[in-house]
PDB file of C-alpha atoms in Angstrom:
ATOM      1  CA  UNK A   1      -2.548 -17.267  -1.392  1.00 83.00           C
ATOM      2  CA  UNK A   2      -4.189 -15.827  -4.719  1.00 95.00           C
ATOM      3  CA  UNK A   3      -3.026 -18.195  -7.968  1.00 96.00           C
ATOM      4  CA  UNK A   4      -0.368 -17.178 -10.692  1.00 96.00           C
ATOM      5  CA  UNK A   5      -4.017 -15.818 -12.562  1.00 96.00           C
ATOM      6  CA  UNK A   6      -5.187 -13.524 -10.384  1.00 96.00           C
ATOM      7  CA  UNK A   7      -1.958 -11.568  -8.444  1.00 97.00           C
ATOM      8  CA  UNK A   8      -0.680 -10.990 -12.037  1.00 97.00           C
ATOM      9  CA  UNK A   9      -4.078  -9.634 -13.746  1.00 95.00           C
ATOM     10  CA  UNK A  10      -4.664  -5.782 -12.394  1.00 93.00           C
ATOM     11  CA  UNK A  11      -8.093  -5.471 -10.871  1.00 87.00           C
ATOM     12  CA  UNK A  12      -8.581  -0.874 -12.509  1.00 84.00           C
ATOM     13  CA  UNK A  13     -12.209  -1.921 -11.203  1.00 83.00           C
ATOM     14  CA  UNK A  14     -13.813   2.071 -11.231  1.00 86.00           C
ATOM     15  CA  UNK A  15     -16.549   2.142  -8.301  1.00 90.00           C
ATOM     16  CA  UNK A  16     -19.856   1.697  -9.423  1.00 93.00           C
ATOM     17  CA  UNK A  17     -21.671   4.572 -10.672  1.00 94.00           C
ATOM     18  CA  UNK A  18     -23.032   7.011  -7.569  1.00 90.00           C
ATOM     19  CA  UNK A  19     -20.463   5.738  -6.073  1.00 91.00           C
ATOM     20  CA  UNK A  20     -17.288   7.249  -3.706  1.00 91.00           C
ATOM     21  CA  UNK A  21     -14.512   5.659  -1.839  1.00 93.00           C
ATOM     22  CA  UNK A  22     -14.293   8.634   0.467  1.00 92.00           C
ATOM     23  CA  UNK A  23     -15.584   8.002   3.866  1.00 95.00           C
ATOM     24  CA  UNK A  24     -15.920  11.564   4.745  1.00 88.00           C
ATOM     25  CA  UNK A  25     -14.802  14.799   2.841  1.00 81.00           C
ATOM     26  CA  UNK A  26     -13.189  14.143   0.036  1.00 75.00           C
ATOM     27  CA  UNK A  27      -9.041  13.881  -0.221  1.00 74.00           C
ATOM     28  CA  UNK A  28      -8.230  17.085  -0.823  1.00 73.00           C
ATOM     29  CA  UNK A  29      -5.391  18.038  -3.034  1.00 69.00           C
ATOM     30  CA  UNK A  30      -2.304  17.549  -1.050  1.00 73.00           C
ATOM     31  CA  UNK A  31       1.403  18.370  -1.732  1.00 79.00           C
ATOM     32  CA  UNK A  32       4.224  15.677  -2.207  1.00 86.00           C
ATOM     33  CA  UNK A  33       7.279  14.924  -1.495  1.00 90.00           C
ATOM     34  CA  UNK A  34       9.865  11.820  -1.694  1.00 94.00           C
ATOM     35  CA  UNK A  35      12.684  12.311   0.874  1.00 96.00           C
ATOM     36  CA  UNK A  36      15.632  10.193   1.047  1.00 97.00           C
ATOM     37  CA  UNK A  37      15.944   6.412   2.980  1.00 97.00           C
ATOM     38  CA  UNK A  38      15.960   6.743   6.154  1.00 98.00           C
ATOM     39  CA  UNK A  39      16.725   3.857   8.279  1.00 97.00           C
ATOM     40  CA  UNK A  40      14.670   4.839  11.161  1.00 98.00           C
ATOM     41  CA  UNK A  41      10.985   4.012   8.928  1.00 98.00           C
ATOM     42  CA  UNK A  42      11.968  -0.645   9.695  1.00 98.00           C
ATOM     43  CA  UNK A  43      11.848   0.960  13.055  1.00 98.00           C
ATOM     44  CA  UNK A  44       9.163   2.811  13.014  1.00 98.00           C
ATOM     45  CA  UNK A  45       6.874   0.405  11.381  1.00 98.00           C
ATOM     46  CA  UNK A  46       7.483  -2.393  14.394  1.00 98.00           C
ATOM     47  CA  UNK A  47       6.292   0.059  16.702  1.00 98.00           C
ATOM     48  CA  UNK A  48       3.360   0.756  14.317  1.00 98.00           C
ATOM     49  CA  UNK A  49       2.752  -3.492  14.317  1.00 98.00           C
ATOM     50  CA  UNK A  50       2.993  -3.955  18.073  1.00 98.00           C
ATOM     51  CA  UNK A  51       0.582  -1.895  18.557  1.00 98.00           C
ATOM     52  CA  UNK A  52      -1.997  -3.614  15.672  1.00 98.00           C
ATOM     53  CA  UNK A  53      -1.797  -6.648  17.172  1.00 98.00           C
ATOM     54  CA  UNK A  54      -1.985  -6.168  21.021  1.00 98.00           C
ATOM     55  CA  UNK A  55      -5.080  -3.849  19.349  1.00 98.00           C
ATOM     56  CA  UNK A  56      -6.198  -6.254  17.318  1.00 98.00           C
ATOM     57  CA  UNK A  57      -5.139  -9.601  18.940  1.00 98.00           C
ATOM     58  CA  UNK A  58      -6.014 -13.176  16.327  1.00 98.00           C
ATOM     59  CA  UNK A  59      -8.223 -10.883  14.388  1.00 98.00           C
ATOM     60  CA  UNK A  60      -4.242 -10.038  12.296  1.00 98.00           C
ATOM     61  CA  UNK A  61      -4.124 -12.353  10.864  1.00 98.00           C
ATOM     62  CA  UNK A  62      -0.918 -10.567   9.757  1.00 98.00           C
ATOM     63  CA  UNK A  63       0.316  -7.353   8.837  1.00 98.00           C
ATOM     64  CA  UNK A  64       3.062  -6.214   6.937  1.00 98.00           C
ATOM     65  CA  UNK A  65       5.621  -3.099   5.741  1.00 98.00           C
ATOM     66  CA  UNK A  66       5.028  -3.199   2.060  1.00 98.00           C
ATOM     67  CA  UNK A  67       6.122   0.456  -0.294  1.00 98.00           C
ATOM     68  CA  UNK A  68       9.132   2.087  -0.586  1.00 98.00           C
ATOM     69  CA  UNK A  69       9.200   1.720   3.105  1.00 98.00           C
ATOM     70  CA  UNK A  70      10.262  -1.043   3.547  1.00 98.00           C
ATOM     71  CA  UNK A  71      12.876  -0.907   0.590  1.00 98.00           C
ATOM     72  CA  UNK A  72      15.903  -0.100   2.379  1.00 98.00           C
ATOM     73  CA  UNK A  73      17.752   2.174   0.104  1.00 97.00           C
ATOM     74  CA  UNK A  74      14.757   3.618  -1.641  1.00 98.00           C
ATOM     75  CA  UNK A  75      13.398   7.194  -1.893  1.00 97.00           C
ATOM     76  CA  UNK A  76       9.810   7.400  -0.447  1.00 97.00           C
ATOM     77  CA  UNK A  77       7.148  10.007   0.409  1.00 95.00           C
ATOM     78  CA  UNK A  78       7.740   9.172   4.467  1.00 97.00           C
ATOM     79  CA  UNK A  79       4.856   7.260   5.377  1.00 97.00           C
ATOM     80  CA  UNK A  80       4.980   4.203   6.324  1.00 98.00           C
ATOM     81  CA  UNK A  81       2.868   1.969   4.306  1.00 98.00           C
ATOM     82  CA  UNK A  82       1.124  -1.699   5.866  1.00 99.00           C
ATOM     83  CA  UNK A  83      -1.077  -4.202   4.208  1.00 99.00           C
ATOM     84  CA  UNK A  84      -3.208  -6.199   7.179  1.00 99.00           C
ATOM     85  CA  UNK A  85      -5.387  -8.933   6.839  1.00 98.00           C
ATOM     86  CA  UNK A  86      -8.386  -9.367   8.643  1.00 98.00           C
ATOM     87  CA  UNK A  87     -11.063 -11.653   7.755  1.00 98.00           C
ATOM     88  CA  UNK A  88     -13.852 -10.002   6.456  1.00 98.00           C
ATOM     89  CA  UNK A  89     -12.818  -6.645   5.933  1.00 98.00           C
ATOM     90  CA  UNK A  90     -16.951  -5.803   5.941  1.00 98.00           C
ATOM     91  CA  UNK A  91     -17.625  -6.220   9.108  1.00 98.00           C
ATOM     92  CA  UNK A  92     -15.694  -3.055  10.055  1.00 98.00           C
ATOM     93  CA  UNK A  93     -16.865  -3.505  13.773  1.00 98.00           C
ATOM     94  CA  UNK A  94     -14.862  -6.068  14.193  1.00 98.00           C
ATOM     95  CA  UNK A  95     -10.932  -3.926  13.571  1.00 98.00           C
ATOM     96  CA  UNK A  96     -12.426  -0.669  12.850  1.00 98.00           C
ATOM     97  CA  UNK A  97     -12.556   1.153  16.514  1.00 98.00           C
ATOM     98  CA  UNK A  98      -9.686  -0.696  17.281  1.00 98.00           C
ATOM     99  CA  UNK A  99      -7.428   1.002  15.254  1.00 98.00           C
ATOM    100  CA  UNK A 100      -9.164   3.957  16.062  1.00 98.00           C
ATOM    101  CA  UNK A 101      -7.714   3.563  18.916  1.00 98.00           C
ATOM    102  CA  UNK A 102      -4.952   4.414  18.092  1.00 98.00           C
ATOM    103  CA  UNK A 103      -5.237   6.869  16.126  1.00 98.00           C
ATOM    104  CA  UNK A 104      -5.920   5.939  12.034  1.00 98.00           C
ATOM    105  CA  UNK A 105      -8.944   7.146  10.976  1.00 97.00           C
ATOM    106  CA  UNK A 106     -10.849   5.649   8.018  1.00 98.00           C
ATOM    107  CA  UNK A 107     -10.545   7.214   4.760  1.00 97.00           C
ATOM    108  CA  UNK A 108     -11.324   4.975   2.351  1.00 97.00           C
ATOM    109  CA  UNK A 109     -13.859   2.417   1.556  1.00 97.00           C
ATOM    110  CA  UNK A 110     -14.054  -0.143  -1.918  1.00 96.00           C
ATOM    111  CA  UNK A 111     -16.441  -3.398  -1.323  1.00 96.00           C
ATOM    112  CA  UNK A 112     -15.976  -3.488  -4.950  1.00 95.00           C
ATOM    113  CA  UNK A 113     -12.519  -3.868  -5.708  1.00 95.00           C
ATOM    114  CA  UNK A 114     -10.902  -7.208  -3.346  1.00 95.00           C
ATOM    115  CA  UNK A 115     -12.902  -5.392   0.034  1.00 96.00           C
ATOM    116  CA  UNK A 116      -9.447  -3.642   0.355  1.00 97.00           C
ATOM    117  CA  UNK A 117     -10.728  -0.148   2.937  1.00 98.00           C
ATOM    118  CA  UNK A 118      -7.504   2.284   4.029  1.00 98.00           C
ATOM    119  CA  UNK A 119      -6.907   4.038   7.937  1.00 98.00           C
ATOM    120  CA  UNK A 120      -4.337   6.698   8.285  1.00 97.00           C
ATOM    121  CA  UNK A 121      -2.665   8.231  10.470  1.00 97.00           C
ATOM    122  CA  UNK A 122      -0.692  10.919  11.069  1.00 95.00           C
ATOM    123  CA  UNK A 123       1.103  10.189  13.063  1.00 96.00           C
ATOM    124  CA  UNK A 124       3.457   8.476  12.448  1.00 97.00           C
ATOM    125  CA  UNK A 125       2.678   9.061   9.203  1.00 97.00           C
ATOM    126  CA  UNK A 126       1.134   5.217   7.798  1.00 98.00           C
ATOM    127  CA  UNK A 127      -2.029   3.988   5.542  1.00 98.00           C
ATOM    128  CA  UNK A 128      -2.447   0.796   6.154  1.00 98.00           C
ATOM    129  CA  UNK A 129      -4.755  -1.204   3.972  1.00 98.00           C
ATOM    130  CA  UNK A 130      -6.829  -4.111   4.812  1.00 99.00           C
ATOM    131  CA  UNK A 131      -7.637  -6.743   2.883  1.00 98.00           C
ATOM    132  CA  UNK A 132      -9.756 -10.453   3.049  1.00 98.00           C
ATOM    133  CA  UNK A 133      -7.336 -13.329   3.271  1.00 98.00           C
ATOM    134  CA  UNK A 134      -5.696 -14.836  -0.040  1.00 93.00           C
ATOM    135  CA  UNK A 135      -6.082 -11.312  -1.443  1.00 96.00           C
ATOM    136  CA  UNK A 136      -4.399 -10.826  -4.956  1.00 97.00           C
ATOM    137  CA  UNK A 137      -3.377  -6.760  -4.406  1.00 97.00           C
ATOM    138  CA  UNK A 138      -1.417  -7.992  -1.202  1.00 98.00           C
ATOM    139  CA  UNK A 139       0.058 -10.572  -2.979  1.00 98.00           C
ATOM    140  CA  UNK A 140       1.236  -7.927  -5.407  1.00 98.00           C
ATOM    141  CA  UNK A 141       2.931  -5.336  -2.330  1.00 98.00           C
ATOM    142  CA  UNK A 142       5.525  -8.708  -0.902  1.00 98.00           C
ATOM    143  CA  UNK A 143       6.185  -9.247  -4.708  1.00 98.00           C
ATOM    144  CA  UNK A 144       6.874  -5.863  -5.470  1.00 98.00           C
ATOM    145  CA  UNK A 145       8.633  -5.204  -2.739  1.00 98.00           C
ATOM    146  CA  UNK A 146      10.781  -8.128  -1.738  1.00 98.00           C
ATOM    147  CA  UNK A 147      12.196  -7.972  -5.666  1.00 98.00           C
ATOM    148  CA  UNK A 148      13.200  -3.956  -4.997  1.00 98.00           C
ATOM    149  CA  UNK A 149      15.367  -5.601  -1.488  1.00 98.00           C
ATOM    150  CA  UNK A 150      17.079  -7.906  -4.445  1.00 98.00           C
ATOM    151  CA  UNK A 151      17.315  -5.518  -7.610  1.00 98.00           C
ATOM    152  CA  UNK A 152      19.703  -2.300  -7.233  1.00 98.00           C
ATOM    153  CA  UNK A 153      18.380  -1.140 -11.123  1.00 98.00           C
ATOM    154  CA  UNK A 154      14.996  -1.386 -10.805  1.00 98.00           C
ATOM    155  CA  UNK A 155      15.675   0.683  -7.058  1.00 98.00           C
ATOM    156  CA  UNK A 156      17.801   2.701  -8.987  1.00 98.00           C
ATOM    157  CA  UNK A 157      14.999   3.010 -11.368  1.00 97.00           C
ATOM    158  CA  UNK A 158      12.354   3.472  -9.249  1.00 97.00           C
ATOM    159  CA  UNK A 159      12.750   5.760  -7.094  1.00 97.00           C
ATOM    160  CA  UNK A 160      14.169   8.272 -10.581  1.00 96.00           C
ATOM    161  CA  UNK A 161      10.673   7.831 -11.766  1.00 94.00           C
ATOM    162  CA  UNK A 162       8.896   8.468  -8.305  1.00 93.00           C
ATOM    163  CA  UNK A 163      11.780  11.715  -8.067  1.00 93.00           C
ATOM    164  CA  UNK A 164      10.413  13.283 -11.354  1.00 90.00           C
ATOM    165  CA  UNK A 165       6.649  12.823 -11.761  1.00 88.00           C
ATOM    166  CA  UNK A 166       6.921  13.719  -7.800  1.00 88.00           C
ATOM    167  CA  UNK A 167       9.467  17.253  -8.777  1.00 83.00           C
ATOM    168  CA  UNK A 168       6.072  19.713  -9.023  1.00 77.00           C
ATOM    169  CA  UNK A 169       4.691  18.400  -5.756  1.00 69.00           C
ATOM    170  CA  UNK A 170       0.656  17.366  -6.996  1.00 67.00           C
ATOM    171  CA  UNK A 171       0.038  14.185  -4.812  1.00 68.00           C
ATOM    172  CA  UNK A 172      -3.444  14.569  -7.611  1.00 64.00           C
ATOM    173  CA  UNK A 173      -1.409  12.033 -10.887  1.00 77.00           C
ATOM    174  CA  UNK A 174       2.034  10.665  -8.489  1.00 84.00           C
ATOM    175  CA  UNK A 175       0.567   7.098  -9.063  1.00 85.00           C
ATOM    176  CA  UNK A 176      -0.452   7.180 -12.556  1.00 84.00           C
ATOM    177  CA  UNK A 177       2.627   9.038 -13.658  1.00 87.00           C
ATOM    178  CA  UNK A 178       4.462   5.952 -11.987  1.00 93.00           C
ATOM    179  CA  UNK A 179       2.090   3.679 -13.097  1.00 92.00           C
ATOM    180  CA  UNK A 180       3.584   3.215 -16.810  1.00 94.00           C
ATOM    181  CA  UNK A 181       7.531   2.157 -14.918  1.00 96.00           C
ATOM    182  CA  UNK A 182       5.808   0.930 -11.642  1.00 97.00           C
ATOM    183  CA  UNK A 183       3.978  -1.589 -14.532  1.00 96.00           C
ATOM    184  CA  UNK A 184       6.494  -2.954 -15.940  1.00 97.00           C
ATOM    185  CA  UNK A 185       8.555  -3.971 -12.664  1.00 98.00           C
ATOM    186  CA  UNK A 186       6.454  -6.040 -11.080  1.00 98.00           C
ATOM    187  CA  UNK A 187       6.052  -7.369 -15.177  1.00 98.00           C
ATOM    188  CA  UNK A 188      10.228  -8.425 -14.019  1.00 98.00           C
ATOM    189  CA  UNK A 189       9.032  -9.249 -11.077  1.00 98.00           C
ATOM    190  CA  UNK A 190       6.170 -11.937 -11.541  1.00 98.00           C
ATOM    191  CA  UNK A 191       8.288 -13.452 -14.050  1.00 97.00           C
ATOM    192  CA  UNK A 192      11.109 -13.452 -12.031  1.00 96.00           C
ATOM    193  CA  UNK A 193       8.372 -15.053  -9.247  1.00 96.00           C
ATOM    194  CA  UNK A 194       7.910 -18.354 -12.071  1.00 96.00           C
ATOM    195  CA  UNK A 195       4.151 -15.366 -12.368  1.00 96.00           C
ATOM    196  CA  UNK A 196       3.662 -15.396 -16.410  1.00 92.00           C
ATOM    197  CA  UNK A 197       4.478 -17.467 -18.781  1.00 79.00           C
TER     198      UNK A 197
END
């Protein structure tokens, strides 16, 4: 488990000069839609988790459903977000080929940002974020998810914010436009978890 100081300190490190996080061509602008919650999302995750576990076995140290589709009653983009922890994200040969056999495609490689990798799948739509052990970002994801599951007011605030920033349908600045509210919710979640002084 990362330390409290690591969890509450957001790392917004940009790529080093001349480096891109994209594997292949950079992501093209795409449309975004925030939809009403779907009771089937946890079942979709369960299926994906079983497939990932079957492909990786003990190399998958943990597989967590995170993001808005992991919070019952929360509007979301209809994409399942998964955090996968492996022993060494730099050792892509140990996990990427097995995940590619499941239909995932490696799209993001960010060794400078906590060793993060992201693979995507289109059917069902999923983002698979790969982290090393003790990742503060993966810990933050779980704290945020659990807080939203428990706090109706922040769940509604987050839903309203996401719908507002997605109103133009453009993905390009979606995360940046909701960041202020996300950080406010994180502060309450961190305080409730006893992580802030």
